[in-house]
């Protein structure tokens, strides 16, 4: 199975960098699958010119037009967006998205035939064995089939901090998550790791058996850094 790179640009990149970035990305030689999640304002530019599938970083779960500033799943679908991040820790911690909201978003994404990339992780002092099953159960309420979900294990303390958990720890937790989801849904999950991935550590992370790829945050909107990361995995 090919490894998968999800690029979460967050608020990275200015408009005059967009087409240069896309051209460079299209020309990087790699066997990996890539999904690009740019800022909403650049979605159309990426959809029109990028060779890789495009994801949104966020959606609103209601169809009601009265949600100024938000974007619905059907609007994203009508544009050609195929994936959407959901449950990202930055949305949970800074925009107060609770478990019910994450679940509603996930259900509305699935409903619109968009593939969810469900992010979740534990805090630094939390016991992952206790926290992660509870979080996953809440996020996946009413979900019967996990075949179309990409799971992204992103420990909260590793996001945007440069603090990478020990490789054995990532292995241990992702094996636990995989086992938990498999016992519940009788299907091996498509599981990624995200948090402080860069060119110095990608090789060690991507070779962990229990994950199928990685999510790259801050470094992914810098084409020079991204090329370095991708070249490490050749
Ligand atoms: P960083 O790679 O910047 O740590 O961010 C990870 C992340 O949030 C991926 O979704």
CSV table of C-alpha atoms and ligand atoms in Angstrom, one decimal:
chain,number,residue,atom,x,y,z
A,1,UNK,CA,0.0,0.0,0.0
A,2,UNK,CA,1.3,3.5,-0.9
A,3,UNK,CA,2.0,5.8,2.0
A,4,UNK,CA,-0.2,8.9,2.3
A,5,UNK,CA,0.9,12.5,3.0
A,6,UNK,CA,-1.8,14.9,4.1
A,7,UNK,CA,-0.7,18.5,3.9
A,8,UNK,CA,-2.5,20.8,6.3
A,9,UNK,CA,-1.4,24.3,5.3
A,10,UNK,CA,-3.4,25.9,8.2
A,11,UNK,CA,-3.1,29.6,7.6
A,12,UNK,CA,0.1,29.3,5.6
A,13,UNK,CA,0.9,30.9,2.2
A,14,UNK,CA,0.1,34.2,0.6
A,15,UNK,CA,-1.8,34.5,-2.7
A,16,UNK,CA,1.3,35.4,-4.7
A,17,UNK,CA,3.0,32.1,-3.6
A,18,UNK,CA,0.1,29.9,-4.5
A,19,UNK,CA,0.7,29.1,-8.2
A,20,UNK,CA,4.5,28.8,-7.7
A,21,UNK,CA,3.9,26.3,-4.9
A,22,UNK,CA,1.4,24.3,-7.0
A,23,UNK,CA,3.7,24.1,-9.9
A,24,UNK,CA,6.6,22.9,-7.7
A,25,UNK,CA,4.5,20.4,-5.9
A,26,UNK,CA,3.2,19.0,-9.2
A,27,UNK,CA,6.7,18.4,-10.3
A,28,UNK,CA,8.1,16.7,-7.2
A,29,UNK,CA,8.9,13.1,-8.0
A,30,UNK,CA,7.2,10.8,-5.5
A,31,UNK,CA,5.3,7.5,-5.3
A,32,UNK,CA,3.3,8.6,-2.2
A,33,UNK,CA,-0.3,9.6,-2.3
A,34,UNK,CA,-0.8,13.3,-1.3
A,35,UNK,CA,-3.9,15.2,-0.2
A,36,UNK,CA,-3.5,19.0,0.0
A,37,UNK,CA,-5.6,21.0,2.5
A,38,UNK,CA,-5.0,24.7,1.7
A,39,UNK,CA,-6.8,27.7,3.2
A,40,UNK,CA,-10.4,28.0,2.0
A,41,UNK,CA,-9.5,31.1,-0.1
A,42,UNK,CA,-7.1,29.0,-2.2
A,43,UNK,CA,-9.3,26.0,-2.7
A,44,UNK,CA,-10.4,26.9,-6.2
A,45,UNK,CA,-6.8,27.6,-7.3
A,46,UNK,CA,-5.7,24.3,-6.0
A,47,UNK,CA,-8.6,22.4,-7.5
A,48,UNK,CA,-8.0,23.9,-10.9
A,49,UNK,CA,-4.2,23.4,-11.1
A,50,UNK,CA,-2.9,21.0,-8.5
A,51,UNK,CA,-2.5,17.4,-9.6
A,52,UNK,CA,-3.4,16.0,-6.2
A,53,UNK,CA,-6.8,15.6,-4.5
A,54,UNK,CA,-7.9,18.6,-2.3
A,55,UNK,CA,-9.3,18.7,1.2
A,56,UNK,CA,-10.8,21.4,3.3
A,57,UNK,CA,-9.5,22.3,6.7
A,58,UNK,CA,-13.0,22.9,8.1
A,59,UNK,CA,-16.7,22.7,7.3
A,60,UNK,CA,-19.9,23.7,8.9
A,61,UNK,CA,-22.3,20.9,9.7
A,62,UNK,CA,-25.6,22.8,9.1
A,63,UNK,CA,-27.2,23.3,5.7
A,64,UNK,CA,-29.0,26.4,6.9
A,65,UNK,CA,-27.9,29.4,4.9
A,66,UNK,CA,-27.8,31.6,8.0
A,67,UNK,CA,-24.2,30.9,9.0
A,68,UNK,CA,-22.2,34.0,8.0
A,69,UNK,CA,-18.6,33.2,7.3
A,70,UNK,CA,-19.0,29.4,7.3
A,71,UNK,CA,-18.9,26.9,4.4
A,72,UNK,CA,-21.2,24.0,4.0
A,73,UNK,CA,-20.3,20.4,3.0
A,74,UNK,CA,-22.4,20.7,-0.1
A,75,UNK,CA,-20.7,23.9,-1.1
A,76,UNK,CA,-17.3,22.1,-0.8
A,77,UNK,CA,-18.6,19.1,-2.7
A,78,UNK,CA,-20.0,21.4,-5.5
A,79,UNK,CA,-16.4,22.8,-5.9
A,80,UNK,CA,-14.9,19.4,-6.2
A,81,UNK,CA,-13.4,19.1,-2.7
A,82,UNK,CA,-12.9,15.4,-1.9
A,83,UNK,CA,-11.6,15.4,1.7
A,84,UNK,CA,-12.1,17.4,4.9
A,85,UNK,CA,-10.2,17.5,8.1
A,86,UNK,CA,-12.4,17.3,11.2
A,87,UNK,CA,-11.7,17.2,14.9
A,88,UNK,CA,-8.4,19.0,14.6
A,89,UNK,CA,-7.0,20.0,18.0
A,90,UNK,CA,-6.6,23.7,17.0
A,91,UNK,CA,-10.4,23.8,16.2
A,92,UNK,CA,-11.2,22.0,19.5
A,93,UNK,CA,-8.9,24.1,21.7
A,94,UNK,CA,-9.2,27.5,20.0
A,95,UNK,CA,-12.7,27.4,18.5
A,96,UNK,CA,-14.4,25.4,21.2
A,97,UNK,CA,-15.5,22.5,19.1
A,98,UNK,CA,-16.8,19.9,21.5
A,99,UNK,CA,-17.3,16.2,20.9
A,100,UNK,CA,-20.9,16.7,19.8
A,101,UNK,CA,-19.8,19.3,17.2
A,102,UNK,CA,-17.0,17.1,15.9
A,103,UNK,CA,-19.5,14.2,15.6
A,104,UNK,CA,-22.1,16.4,13.7
A,105,UNK,CA,-19.4,17.7,11.4
A,106,UNK,CA,-18.2,14.1,10.7
A,107,UNK,CA,-21.7,12.9,9.9
A,108,UNK,CA,-22.4,15.8,7.6
A,109,UNK,CA,-19.1,15.3,5.8
A,110,UNK,CA,-19.9,11.6,5.2
A,111,UNK,CA,-23.4,12.6,4.2
A,112,UNK,CA,-22.0,14.8,1.5
A,113,UNK,CA,-19.8,12.0,0.2
A,114,UNK,CA,-16.6,13.7,1.3
A,115,UNK,CA,-13.9,11.6,2.9
A,116,UNK,CA,-13.3,12.7,6.5
A,117,UNK,CA,-9.8,13.0,7.9
A,118,UNK,CA,-10.6,12.6,11.6
A,119,UNK,CA,-8.0,14.1,13.9
A,120,UNK,CA,-7.7,13.1,17.5
A,121,UNK,CA,-5.1,12.7,20.2
A,122,UNK,CA,-4.5,12.9,24.0
A,123,UNK,CA,-3.0,15.7,26.1
A,124,UNK,CA,0.4,15.4,27.6
A,125,UNK,CA,-0.6,14.2,31.0
A,126,UNK,CA,-3.5,12.1,29.9
A,127,UNK,CA,-3.6,8.3,29.8
A,128,UNK,CA,-4.2,7.5,26.1
A,129,UNK,CA,-5.8,4.1,27.0
A,130,UNK,CA,-8.5,5.9,28.9
A,131,UNK,CA,-8.9,9.1,26.8
A,132,UNK,CA,-8.7,7.9,23.2
A,133,UNK,CA,-11.4,5.2,23.1
A,134,UNK,CA,-13.8,7.7,24.8
A,135,UNK,CA,-12.9,10.4,22.3
A,136,UNK,CA,-13.2,8.1,19.3
A,137,UNK,CA,-16.6,6.7,20.6
A,138,UNK,CA,-17.9,10.3,20.9
A,139,UNK,CA,-16.6,11.4,17.5
A,140,UNK,CA,-17.8,8.3,15.8
A,141,UNK,CA,-21.3,8.2,17.3
A,142,UNK,CA,-23.8,6.8,14.8
A,143,UNK,CA,-21.0,5.9,12.4
A,144,UNK,CA,-21.3,2.2,11.4
A,145,UNK,CA,-18.6,1.9,8.7
A,146,UNK,CA,-15.1,3.3,9.1
A,147,UNK,CA,-14.0,2.3,5.7
A,148,UNK,CA,-14.2,5.8,4.3
A,149,UNK,CA,-12.6,7.5,7.2
A,150,UNK,CA,-8.9,8.5,7.4
A,151,UNK,CA,-7.8,8.6,11.0
A,152,UNK,CA,-5.1,11.0,12.1
A,153,UNK,CA,-3.5,10.4,15.5
A,154,UNK,CA,-2.2,13.8,16.5
A,155,UNK,CA,-1.1,14.0,20.2
A,156,UNK,CA,-2.0,17.5,21.4
A,157,UNK,CA,1.5,18.3,22.8
A,158,UNK,CA,3.1,17.5,19.4
A,159,UNK,CA,1.0,19.9,17.3
A,160,UNK,CA,3.0,23.0,16.2
A,161,UNK,CA,5.5,22.6,19.0
A,162,UNK,CA,8.4,20.7,17.5
A,163,UNK,CA,8.0,18.1,20.2
A,164,UNK,CA,7.9,14.7,18.6
A,165,UNK,CA,7.0,11.8,20.9
A,166,UNK,CA,9.4,9.0,21.0
A,167,UNK,CA,9.1,6.7,18.0
A,168,UNK,CA,8.3,3.7,20.3
A,169,UNK,CA,5.6,5.7,21.9
A,170,UNK,CA,4.0,6.6,18.5
A,171,UNK,CA,4.2,2.9,17.6
A,172,UNK,CA,2.6,1.8,20.9
A,173,UNK,CA,-0.3,4.3,20.7
A,174,UNK,CA,-1.1,3.7,17.1
A,175,UNK,CA,-1.1,0.0,17.6
A,176,UNK,CA,-3.5,0.5,20.5
A,177,UNK,CA,-5.8,2.7,18.3
A,178,UNK,CA,-5.6,0.3,15.4
A,179,UNK,CA,-6.5,-2.6,17.7
A,180,UNK,CA,-9.3,-0.7,19.4
A,181,UNK,CA,-11.0,0.4,16.1
A,182,UNK,CA,-10.5,-3.1,14.5
A,183,UNK,CA,-12.1,-4.8,17.4
A,184,UNK,CA,-15.1,-2.4,17.3
A,185,UNK,CA,-15.6,-2.1,13.5
A,186,UNK,CA,-13.9,-5.4,12.3
A,187,UNK,CA,-11.9,-3.3,9.9
A,188,UNK,CA,-8.3,-2.2,10.1
A,189,UNK,CA,-8.3,1.6,10.1
A,190,UNK,CA,-6.5,3.8,7.7
A,191,UNK,CA,-4.4,5.5,10.3
A,192,UNK,CA,-1.9,8.4,10.0
A,193,UNK,CA,0.3,10.2,12.5
A,194,UNK,CA,0.5,14.0,12.7
A,195,UNK,CA,2.5,16.5,14.9
A,196,UNK,CA,5.9,18.0,14.4
A,197,UNK,CA,6.8,15.9,11.4
A,198,UNK,CA,9.8,17.3,9.4
A,199,UNK,CA,12.6,16.2,7.2
A,200,UNK,CA,14.7,15.0,10.1
A,201,UNK,CA,12.1,12.6,11.5
A,202,UNK,CA,9.8,11.5,8.6
A,203,UNK,CA,11.8,8.4,7.7
A,204,UNK,CA,11.5,7.0,11.2
A,205,UNK,CA,7.8,7.8,11.5
A,206,UNK,CA,6.6,6.7,8.1
A,207,UNK,CA,8.1,3.2,8.5
A,208,UNK,CA,6.0,2.4,11.6
A,209,UNK,CA,3.9,-0.6,10.6
A,210,UNK,CA,0.7,0.6,12.3
A,211,UNK,CA,0.4,3.8,10.3
A,212,UNK,CA,-0.2,4.4,6.6
A,213,UNK,CA,1.3,7.9,6.4
A,214,UNK,CA,1.6,11.3,8.1
A,215,UNK,CA,-0.1,14.7,8.3
A,216,UNK,CA,2.3,17.6,8.0
A,217,UNK,CA,1.3,21.0,9.3
A,218,UNK,CA,3.4,24.1,9.3
A,219,UNK,CA,6.2,22.7,7.1
A,220,UNK,CA,3.8,21.7,4.4
A,221,UNK,CA,3.1,25.2,3.0
A,222,UNK,CA,6.8,25.9,2.6
A,223,UNK,CA,7.6,24.2,-0.7
A,224,UNK,CA,11.4,24.0,0.0
A,225,UNK,CA,10.8,22.2,3.3
A,226,UNK,CA,8.1,20.0,1.8
A,227,UNK,CA,10.4,18.9,-1.0
A,228,UNK,CA,13.0,18.0,1.6
A,229,UNK,CA,10.5,16.0,3.5
A,230,UNK,CA,9.2,14.1,0.4
A,231,UNK,CA,12.8,13.4,-0.8
A,232,UNK,CA,13.6,11.8,2.5
A,233,UNK,CA,11.0,9.1,1.8
A,234,UNK,CA,12.2,8.1,-1.7
B,1,LIG,P1,2.7,20.6,12.8
B,1,LIG,O1,3.2,19.7,11.7
B,1,LIG,O2,2.9,22.1,12.4
B,1,LIG,O3,3.2,20.2,14.1
B,1,LIG,O4,1.1,20.4,12.8
B,1,LIG,C1,0.6,19.2,12.8
B,1,LIG,C2,-0.8,19.3,12.5
B,1,LIG,O5,-1.6,20.1,13.0
B,1,LIG,C3,-1.3,18.5,11.4
B,1,LIG,O6,-2.7,18.6,11.2
